[in-house]
PDB file of C-alpha atoms in Angstrom:
ATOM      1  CA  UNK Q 266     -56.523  91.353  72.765  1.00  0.00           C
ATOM      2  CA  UNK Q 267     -58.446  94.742  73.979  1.00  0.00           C
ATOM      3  CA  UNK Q 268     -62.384  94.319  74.258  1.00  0.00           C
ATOM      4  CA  UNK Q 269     -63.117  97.185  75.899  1.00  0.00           C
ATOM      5  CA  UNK Q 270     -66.419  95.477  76.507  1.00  0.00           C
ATOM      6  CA  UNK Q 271     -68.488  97.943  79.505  1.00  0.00           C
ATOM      7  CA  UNK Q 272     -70.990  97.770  81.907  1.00  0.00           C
ATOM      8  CA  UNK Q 273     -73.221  99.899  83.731  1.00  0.00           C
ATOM      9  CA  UNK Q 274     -74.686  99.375  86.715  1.00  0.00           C
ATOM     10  CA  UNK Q 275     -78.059 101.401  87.969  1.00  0.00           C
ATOM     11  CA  UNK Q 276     -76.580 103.970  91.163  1.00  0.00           C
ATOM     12  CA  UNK Q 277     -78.310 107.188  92.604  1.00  0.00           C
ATOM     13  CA  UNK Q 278     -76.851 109.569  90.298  1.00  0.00           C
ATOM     14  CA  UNK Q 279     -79.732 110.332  88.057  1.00  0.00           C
ATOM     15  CA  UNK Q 280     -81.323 111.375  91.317  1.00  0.00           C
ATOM     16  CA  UNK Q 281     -78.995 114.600  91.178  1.00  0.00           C
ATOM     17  CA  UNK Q 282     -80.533 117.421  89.356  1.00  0.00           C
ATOM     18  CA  UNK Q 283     -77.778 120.183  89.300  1.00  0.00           C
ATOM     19  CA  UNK Q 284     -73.819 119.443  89.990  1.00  0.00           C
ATOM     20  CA  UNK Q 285     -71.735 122.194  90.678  1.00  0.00           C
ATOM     21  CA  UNK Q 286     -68.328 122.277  89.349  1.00  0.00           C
ATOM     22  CA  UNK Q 287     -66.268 125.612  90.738  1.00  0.00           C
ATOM     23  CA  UNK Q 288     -63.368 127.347  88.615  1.00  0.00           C
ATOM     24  CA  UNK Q 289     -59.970 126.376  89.395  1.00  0.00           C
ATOM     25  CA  UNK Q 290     -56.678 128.021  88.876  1.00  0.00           C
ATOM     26  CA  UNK Q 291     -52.920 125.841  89.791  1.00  0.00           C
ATOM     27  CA  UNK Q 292     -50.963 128.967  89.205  1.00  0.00           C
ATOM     28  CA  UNK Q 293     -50.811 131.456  91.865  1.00  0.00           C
ATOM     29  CA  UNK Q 294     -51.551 135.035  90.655  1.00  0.00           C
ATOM     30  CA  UNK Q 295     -53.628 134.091  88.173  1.00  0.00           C
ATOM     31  CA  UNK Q 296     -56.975 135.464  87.657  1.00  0.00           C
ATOM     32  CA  UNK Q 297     -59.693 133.202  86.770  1.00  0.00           C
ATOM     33  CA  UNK Q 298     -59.339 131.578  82.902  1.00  0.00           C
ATOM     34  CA  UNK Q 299     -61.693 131.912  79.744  1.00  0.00           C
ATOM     35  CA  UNK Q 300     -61.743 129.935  77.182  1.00  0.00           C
ATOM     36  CA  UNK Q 301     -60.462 133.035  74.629  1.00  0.00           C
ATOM     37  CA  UNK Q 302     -57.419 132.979  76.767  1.00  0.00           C
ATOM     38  CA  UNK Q 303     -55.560 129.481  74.978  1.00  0.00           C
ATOM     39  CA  UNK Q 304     -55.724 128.851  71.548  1.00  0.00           C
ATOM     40  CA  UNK Q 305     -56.561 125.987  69.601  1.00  0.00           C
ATOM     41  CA  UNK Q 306     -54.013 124.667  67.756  1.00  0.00           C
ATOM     42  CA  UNK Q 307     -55.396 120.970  66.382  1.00  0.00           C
ATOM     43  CA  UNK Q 308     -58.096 118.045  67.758  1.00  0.00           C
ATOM     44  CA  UNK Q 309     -56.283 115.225  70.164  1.00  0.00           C
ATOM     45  CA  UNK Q 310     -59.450 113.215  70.100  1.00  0.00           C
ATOM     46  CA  UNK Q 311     -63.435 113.144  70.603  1.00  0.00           C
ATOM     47  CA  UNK Q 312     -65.870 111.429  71.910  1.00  0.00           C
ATOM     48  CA  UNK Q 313     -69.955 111.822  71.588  1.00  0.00           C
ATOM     49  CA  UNK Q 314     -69.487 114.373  74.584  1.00  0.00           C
ATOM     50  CA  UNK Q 315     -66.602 116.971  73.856  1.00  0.00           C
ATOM     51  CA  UNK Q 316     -63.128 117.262  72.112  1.00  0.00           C
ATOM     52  CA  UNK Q 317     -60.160 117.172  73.637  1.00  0.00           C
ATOM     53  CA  UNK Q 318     -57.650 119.828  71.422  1.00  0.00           C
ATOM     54  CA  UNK Q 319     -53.848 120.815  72.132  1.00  0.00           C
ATOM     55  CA  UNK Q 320     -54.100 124.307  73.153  1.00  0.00           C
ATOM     56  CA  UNK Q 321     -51.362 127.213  73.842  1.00  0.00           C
ATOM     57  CA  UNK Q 322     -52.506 129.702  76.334  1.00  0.00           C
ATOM     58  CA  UNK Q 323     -52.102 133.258  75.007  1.00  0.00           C
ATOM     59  CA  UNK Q 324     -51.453 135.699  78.135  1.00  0.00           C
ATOM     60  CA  UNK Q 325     -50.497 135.456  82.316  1.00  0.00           C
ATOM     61  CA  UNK Q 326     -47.175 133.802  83.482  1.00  0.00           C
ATOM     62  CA  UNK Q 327     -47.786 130.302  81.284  1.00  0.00           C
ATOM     63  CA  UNK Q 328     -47.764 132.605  78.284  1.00  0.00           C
ATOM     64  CA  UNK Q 329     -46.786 129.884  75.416  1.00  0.00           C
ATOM     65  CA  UNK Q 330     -47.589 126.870  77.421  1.00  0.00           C
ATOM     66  CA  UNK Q 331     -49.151 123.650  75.193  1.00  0.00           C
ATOM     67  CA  UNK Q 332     -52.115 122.243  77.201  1.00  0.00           C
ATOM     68  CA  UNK Q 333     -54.631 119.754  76.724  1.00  0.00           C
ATOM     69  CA  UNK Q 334     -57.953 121.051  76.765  1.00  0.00           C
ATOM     70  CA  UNK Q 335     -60.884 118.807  77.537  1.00  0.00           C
ATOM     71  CA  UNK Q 336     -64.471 120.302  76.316  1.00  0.00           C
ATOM     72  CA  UNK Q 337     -67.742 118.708  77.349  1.00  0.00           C
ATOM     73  CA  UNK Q 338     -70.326 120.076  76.027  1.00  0.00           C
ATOM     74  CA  UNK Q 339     -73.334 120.250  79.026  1.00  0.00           C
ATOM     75  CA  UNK Q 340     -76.519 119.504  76.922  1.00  0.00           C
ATOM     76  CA  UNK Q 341     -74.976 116.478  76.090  1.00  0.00           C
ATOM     77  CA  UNK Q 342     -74.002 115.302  79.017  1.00  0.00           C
ATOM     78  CA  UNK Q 343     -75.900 113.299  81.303  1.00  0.00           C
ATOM     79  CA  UNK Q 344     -75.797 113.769  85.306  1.00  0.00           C
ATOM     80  CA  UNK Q 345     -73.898 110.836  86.028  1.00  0.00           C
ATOM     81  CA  UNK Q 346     -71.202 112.051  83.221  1.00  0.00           C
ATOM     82  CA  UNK Q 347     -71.233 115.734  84.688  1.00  0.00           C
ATOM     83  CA  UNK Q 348     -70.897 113.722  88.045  1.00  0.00           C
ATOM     84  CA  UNK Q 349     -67.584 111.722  86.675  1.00  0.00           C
ATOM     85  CA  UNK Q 350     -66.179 115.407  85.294  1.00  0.00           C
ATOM     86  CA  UNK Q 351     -67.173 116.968  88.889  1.00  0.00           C
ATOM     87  CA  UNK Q 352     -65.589 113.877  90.451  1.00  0.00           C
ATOM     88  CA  UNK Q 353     -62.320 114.462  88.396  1.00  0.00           C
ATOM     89  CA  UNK Q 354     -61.740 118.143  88.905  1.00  0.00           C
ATOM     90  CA  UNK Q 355     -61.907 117.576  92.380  1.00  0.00           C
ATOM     91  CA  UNK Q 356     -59.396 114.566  92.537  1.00  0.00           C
ATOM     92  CA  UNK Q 357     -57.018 116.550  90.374  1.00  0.00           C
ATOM     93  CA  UNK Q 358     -57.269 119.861  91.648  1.00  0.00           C
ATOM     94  CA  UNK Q 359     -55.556 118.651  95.036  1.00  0.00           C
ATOM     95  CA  UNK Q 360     -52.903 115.732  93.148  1.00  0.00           C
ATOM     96  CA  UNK Q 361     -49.604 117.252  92.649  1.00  0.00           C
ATOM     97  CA  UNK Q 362     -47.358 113.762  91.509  1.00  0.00           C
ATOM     98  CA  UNK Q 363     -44.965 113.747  88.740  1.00  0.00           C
ATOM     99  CA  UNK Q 364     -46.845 110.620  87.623  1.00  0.00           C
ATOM    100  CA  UNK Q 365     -50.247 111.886  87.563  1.00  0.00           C
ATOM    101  CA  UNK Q 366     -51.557 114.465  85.184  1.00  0.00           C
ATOM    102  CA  UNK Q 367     -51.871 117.595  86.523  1.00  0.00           C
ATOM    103  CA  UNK Q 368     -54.981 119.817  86.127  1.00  0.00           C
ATOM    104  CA  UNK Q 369     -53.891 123.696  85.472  1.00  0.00           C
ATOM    105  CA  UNK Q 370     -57.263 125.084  85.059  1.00  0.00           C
ATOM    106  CA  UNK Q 371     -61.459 124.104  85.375  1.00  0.00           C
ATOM    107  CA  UNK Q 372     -63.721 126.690  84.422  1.00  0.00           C
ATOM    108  CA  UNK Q 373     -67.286 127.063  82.148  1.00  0.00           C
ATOM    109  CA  UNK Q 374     -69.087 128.583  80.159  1.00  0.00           C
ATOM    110  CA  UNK Q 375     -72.891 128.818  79.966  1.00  0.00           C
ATOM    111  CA  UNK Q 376     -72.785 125.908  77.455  1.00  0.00           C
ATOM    112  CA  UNK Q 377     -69.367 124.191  78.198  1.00  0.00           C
ATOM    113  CA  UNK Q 378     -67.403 122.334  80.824  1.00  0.00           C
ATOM    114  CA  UNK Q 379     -63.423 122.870  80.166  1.00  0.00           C
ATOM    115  CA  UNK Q 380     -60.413 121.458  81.786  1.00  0.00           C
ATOM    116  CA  UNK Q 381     -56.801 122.504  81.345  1.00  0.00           C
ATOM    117  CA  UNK Q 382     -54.841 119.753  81.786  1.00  0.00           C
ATOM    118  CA  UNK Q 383     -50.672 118.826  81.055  1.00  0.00           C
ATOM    119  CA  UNK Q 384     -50.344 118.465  77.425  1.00  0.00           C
ATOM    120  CA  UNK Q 385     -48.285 114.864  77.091  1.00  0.00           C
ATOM    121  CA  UNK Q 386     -46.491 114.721  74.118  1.00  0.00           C
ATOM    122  CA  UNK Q 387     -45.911 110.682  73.652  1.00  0.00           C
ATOM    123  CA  UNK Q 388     -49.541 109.187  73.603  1.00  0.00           C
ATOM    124  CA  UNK Q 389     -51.174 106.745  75.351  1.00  0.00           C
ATOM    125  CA  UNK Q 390     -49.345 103.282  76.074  1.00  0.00           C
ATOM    126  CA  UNK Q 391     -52.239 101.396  74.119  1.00  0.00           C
ATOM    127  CA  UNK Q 392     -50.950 103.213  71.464  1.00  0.00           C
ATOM    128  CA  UNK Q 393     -47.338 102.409  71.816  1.00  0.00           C
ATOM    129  CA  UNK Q 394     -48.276  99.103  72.744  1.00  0.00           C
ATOM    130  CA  UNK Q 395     -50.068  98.796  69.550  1.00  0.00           C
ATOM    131  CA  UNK Q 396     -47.072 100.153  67.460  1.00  0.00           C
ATOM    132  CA  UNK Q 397     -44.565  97.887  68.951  1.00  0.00           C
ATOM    133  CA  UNK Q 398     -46.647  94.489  69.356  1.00  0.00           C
ATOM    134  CA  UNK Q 399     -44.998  93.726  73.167  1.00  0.00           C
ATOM    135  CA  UNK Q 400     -42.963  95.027  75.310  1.00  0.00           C
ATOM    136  CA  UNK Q 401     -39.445  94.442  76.838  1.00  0.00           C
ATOM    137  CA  UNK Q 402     -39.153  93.343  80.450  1.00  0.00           C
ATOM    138  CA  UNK Q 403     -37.140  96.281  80.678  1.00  0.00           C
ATOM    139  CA  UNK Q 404     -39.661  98.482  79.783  1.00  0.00           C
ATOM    140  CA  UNK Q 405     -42.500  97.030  81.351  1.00  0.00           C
ATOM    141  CA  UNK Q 406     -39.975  96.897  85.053  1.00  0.00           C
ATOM    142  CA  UNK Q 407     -39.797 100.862  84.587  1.00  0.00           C
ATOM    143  CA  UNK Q 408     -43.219 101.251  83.620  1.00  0.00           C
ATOM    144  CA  UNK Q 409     -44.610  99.003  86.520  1.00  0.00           C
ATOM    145  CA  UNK Q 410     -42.383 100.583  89.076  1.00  0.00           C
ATOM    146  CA  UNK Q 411     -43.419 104.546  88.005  1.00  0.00           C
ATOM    147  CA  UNK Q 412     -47.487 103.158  87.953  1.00  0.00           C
ATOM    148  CA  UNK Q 413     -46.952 101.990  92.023  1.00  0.00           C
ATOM    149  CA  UNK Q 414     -45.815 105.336  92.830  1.00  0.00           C
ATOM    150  CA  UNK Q 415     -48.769 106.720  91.778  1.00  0.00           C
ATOM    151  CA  UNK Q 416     -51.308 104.196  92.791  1.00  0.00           C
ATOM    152  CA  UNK Q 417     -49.471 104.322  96.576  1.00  0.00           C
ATOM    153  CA  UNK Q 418     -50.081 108.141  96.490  1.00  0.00           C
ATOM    154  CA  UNK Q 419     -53.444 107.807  95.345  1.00  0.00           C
ATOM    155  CA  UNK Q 420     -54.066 105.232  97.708  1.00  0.00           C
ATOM    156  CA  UNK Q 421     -52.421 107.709 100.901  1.00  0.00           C
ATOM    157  CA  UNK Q 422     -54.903 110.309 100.055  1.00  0.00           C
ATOM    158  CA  UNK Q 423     -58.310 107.670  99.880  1.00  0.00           C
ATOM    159  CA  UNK Q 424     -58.333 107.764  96.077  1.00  0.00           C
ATOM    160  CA  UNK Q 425     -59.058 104.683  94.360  1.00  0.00           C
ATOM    161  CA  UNK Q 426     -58.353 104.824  90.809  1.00  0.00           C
ATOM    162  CA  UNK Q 427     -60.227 102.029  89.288  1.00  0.00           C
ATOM    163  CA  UNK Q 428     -59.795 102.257  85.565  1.00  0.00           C
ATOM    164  CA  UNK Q 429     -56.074 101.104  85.176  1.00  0.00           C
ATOM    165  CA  UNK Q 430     -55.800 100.518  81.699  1.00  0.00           C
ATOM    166  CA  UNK Q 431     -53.079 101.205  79.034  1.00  0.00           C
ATOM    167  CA  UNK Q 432     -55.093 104.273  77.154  1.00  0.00           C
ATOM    168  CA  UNK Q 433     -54.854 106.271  80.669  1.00  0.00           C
ATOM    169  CA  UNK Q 434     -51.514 105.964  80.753  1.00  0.00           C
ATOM    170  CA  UNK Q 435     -49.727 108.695  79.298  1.00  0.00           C
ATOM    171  CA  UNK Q 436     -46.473 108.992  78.391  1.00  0.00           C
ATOM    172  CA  UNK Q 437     -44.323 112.198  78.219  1.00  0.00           C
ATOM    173  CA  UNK Q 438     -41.602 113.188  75.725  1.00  0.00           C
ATOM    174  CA  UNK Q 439     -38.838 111.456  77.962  1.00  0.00           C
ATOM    175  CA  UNK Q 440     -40.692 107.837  78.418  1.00  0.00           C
ATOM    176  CA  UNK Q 441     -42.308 108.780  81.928  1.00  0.00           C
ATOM    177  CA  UNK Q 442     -45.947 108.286  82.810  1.00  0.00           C
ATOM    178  CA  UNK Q 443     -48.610 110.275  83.610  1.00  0.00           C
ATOM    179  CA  UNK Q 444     -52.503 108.711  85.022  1.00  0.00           C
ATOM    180  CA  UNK Q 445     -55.232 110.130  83.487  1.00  0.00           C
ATOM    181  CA  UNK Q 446     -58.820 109.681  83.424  1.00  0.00           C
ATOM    182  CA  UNK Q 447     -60.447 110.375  86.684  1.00  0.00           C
ATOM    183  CA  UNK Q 448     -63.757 110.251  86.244  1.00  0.00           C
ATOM    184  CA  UNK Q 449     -64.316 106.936  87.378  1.00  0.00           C
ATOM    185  CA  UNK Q 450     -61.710 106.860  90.852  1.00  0.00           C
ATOM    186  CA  UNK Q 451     -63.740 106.558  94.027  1.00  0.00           C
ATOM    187  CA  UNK Q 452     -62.261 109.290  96.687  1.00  0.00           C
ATOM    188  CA  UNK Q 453     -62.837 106.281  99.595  1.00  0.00           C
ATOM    189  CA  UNK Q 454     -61.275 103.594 100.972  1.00  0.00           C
ATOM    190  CA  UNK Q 455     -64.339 101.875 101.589  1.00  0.00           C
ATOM    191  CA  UNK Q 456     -65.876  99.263  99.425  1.00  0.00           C
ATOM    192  CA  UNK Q 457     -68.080 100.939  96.587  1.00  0.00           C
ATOM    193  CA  UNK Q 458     -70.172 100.134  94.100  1.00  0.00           C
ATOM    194  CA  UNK Q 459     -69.610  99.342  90.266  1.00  0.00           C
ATOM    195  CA  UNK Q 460     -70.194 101.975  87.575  1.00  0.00           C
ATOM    196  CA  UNK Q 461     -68.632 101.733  83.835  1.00  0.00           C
ATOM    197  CA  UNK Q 462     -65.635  99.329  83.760  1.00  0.00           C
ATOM    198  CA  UNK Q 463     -63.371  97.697  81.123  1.00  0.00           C
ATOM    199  CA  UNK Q 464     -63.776  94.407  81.745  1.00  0.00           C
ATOM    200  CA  UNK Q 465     -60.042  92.501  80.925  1.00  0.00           C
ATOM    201  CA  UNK Q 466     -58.652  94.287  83.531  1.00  0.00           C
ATOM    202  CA  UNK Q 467     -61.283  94.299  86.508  1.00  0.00           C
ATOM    203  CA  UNK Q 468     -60.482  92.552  89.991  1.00  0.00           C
ATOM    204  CA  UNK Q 469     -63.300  89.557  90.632  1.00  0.00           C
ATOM    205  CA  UNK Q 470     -64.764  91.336  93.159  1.00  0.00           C
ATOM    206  CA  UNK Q 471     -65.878  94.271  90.853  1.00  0.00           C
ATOM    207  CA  UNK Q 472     -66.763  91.990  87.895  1.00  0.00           C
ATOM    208  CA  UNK Q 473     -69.205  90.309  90.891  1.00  0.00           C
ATOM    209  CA  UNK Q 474     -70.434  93.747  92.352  1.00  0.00           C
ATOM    210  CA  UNK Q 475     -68.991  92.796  95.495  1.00  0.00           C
ATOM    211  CA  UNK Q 476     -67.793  96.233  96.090  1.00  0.00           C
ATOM    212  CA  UNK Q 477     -63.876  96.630  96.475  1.00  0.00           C
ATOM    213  CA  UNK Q 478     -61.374  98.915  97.918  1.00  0.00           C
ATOM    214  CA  UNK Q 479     -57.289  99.550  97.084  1.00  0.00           C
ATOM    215  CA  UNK Q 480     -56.790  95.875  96.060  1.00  0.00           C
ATOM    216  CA  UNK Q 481     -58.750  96.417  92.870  1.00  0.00           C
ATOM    217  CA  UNK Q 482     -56.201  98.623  91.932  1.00  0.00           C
ATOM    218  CA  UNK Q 483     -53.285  96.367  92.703  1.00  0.00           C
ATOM    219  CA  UNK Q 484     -55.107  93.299  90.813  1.00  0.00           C
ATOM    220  CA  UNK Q 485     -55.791  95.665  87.551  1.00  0.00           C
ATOM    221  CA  UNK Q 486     -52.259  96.827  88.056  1.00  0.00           C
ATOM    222  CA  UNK Q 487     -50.894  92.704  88.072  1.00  0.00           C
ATOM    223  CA  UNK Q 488     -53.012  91.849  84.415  1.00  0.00           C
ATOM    224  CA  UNK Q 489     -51.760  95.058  83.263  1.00  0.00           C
ATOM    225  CA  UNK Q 490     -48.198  93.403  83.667  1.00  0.00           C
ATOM    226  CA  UNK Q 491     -48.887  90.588  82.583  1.00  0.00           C
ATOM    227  CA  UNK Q 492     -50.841  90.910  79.292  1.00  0.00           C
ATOM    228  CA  UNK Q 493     -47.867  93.621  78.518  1.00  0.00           C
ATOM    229  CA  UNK Q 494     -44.987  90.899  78.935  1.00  0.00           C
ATOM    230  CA  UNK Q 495     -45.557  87.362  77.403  1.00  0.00           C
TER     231      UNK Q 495
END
C-alpha cells in the first residue's frame, strides 16, 4: 500500500531571497536553448507548479530528438521549491550514468524555469507495479542490481539521493532504469537535515530527524525490495 503521506520540516530556505539558476547546454556546439526551439507534442503530467510535456526539439544536431520538458512556472514557486529545482540542475548537469536521467538542457524565461531532460518511454515503476500487482524475483534481482549502480555512483560523487521510491524510477523502452527526481538529494556526505519525505520508505533516522548520510539510501533501497517481492 502507497501513502505517500509527507512532512515538512522548518530549514533556512525561506531566508533566501533570489536563487540563481544558470543555462545549461550537454551538447557541445550548441548555442544556448529557447523554449521556441522544441515543440510540444502532448502533457506527461502536472503538478500545482508546472507541466511536464514530451517535446521534440526542432533545430541544432538533436534535430528530432523526444525530450521531456519540465516547466515551473516562477510566481508559483516558492524559494525552497526554486531551491529543490536549483539543487537538481546542478546534480544533473555534472551526472553522466546510464541509470540516471540525464539533463540535456536548463534555461528560463522571464516567467519560467525549464529543464530538458531524457524522454523515457516506459513510465514510472509505480506504474508498472500498479499494472502488474507484484513482481517476479527475476525482475526485482535486475531491477535491484541496476538501482546500486546508481546509488554507488551517486554516493562516489557526495550525492545522497534520498527520495528512493518507485515513481522516480523510470524505465526505458528496453526494461532499464533511469533515477529521477533530484530535487530533494543532498550533495554531502554529512548528516543533514529532513525536508519533504515519503514516509514508507524513510530510514529511522530521518523519520526521527536524526540527520543521516549514504545509509538512508541503502535502507530506502532494502523496503523498496521488499514491499516489491512478497
Amino acid at each position: 500500500m502507497i501513502f505517500n503521506k509527507l512532512l515538512l520540516i522548518g530549514e533556512d530556505e525561506d531566508e533566501v531571497t533570489e536563487i540563481s539558476l544558470h543555462d545549461f547546454c550537454r551538447h557541445k556546439g550548441e548555442e544556448r536553448s529557447g523554449p521556441d526551439q522544441f515543440e510540444l507534442l502532448r502533457v506527461l503530467g502536472q503538478g500545482s507548479f508546472g507541466k511536464v510535456f514530451l517535446v521534440k526539439k526542432n533545430c541544432g544536431m538533436d534535430n528530432g530528438q523526444l525530450y521531456a520538458m519540465k516547466v515551473l512556472k516562477k510566481a508559483t514557486l516558492k524559494v525552497r521549491d526554486r531551491l529543490r529545482t536549483k539543487m537538481e540542475r546542478d546534480i544533473l548537469a555534472q551526472i553522466s550514468h546510464p541509470f540516471i536521467v540525464r539533463l540535456h538542457y536548463a534555461f528560463q524565461t522571464e516567467g519560467k524555469l525549464y529543464l530538458i531532460l531524457d524522454f523515457l518511454q516506459g513510465g514510472d515503476l509505480f506504474s508498472r507495479l500498479a499494472k502488474e500487482v507484484m513482481f517476479t524475483e527475476e525482475d526485482v534481482t535486475f531491477y535491484m542490481a541496476e538501482l546500486i549502480l546508481a546509488l554507488e555512483h551517486l554516493h562516489s560523487i557526495g550525492i545522497v539521493y534520498r527520495d528512493l521510491k518507485p515513481e522516480n524510477i523510470l524505465l526505458d523502452s528496453a526494461g532499464h532504469i533511469s533515477l529521477t527526481d533530484f530535487g530533494l538529494s543532498k550533495e554531502s556526505l554529512d548528516d543533514s537535515q529532513m525536508t519533504y519525505r515519503t514516509i514508507e520508505y524513510m530510514a529511522p533516522e530521518v523519520v526521527n530527524r536524526r540527520g543521516h548520510s549514504v545509509a538512508a539510501d541503502w535502507w530506502s533501497l532494502g523496503v523498496l525490495m521488499v514491499l516489491n517481492n512478497k
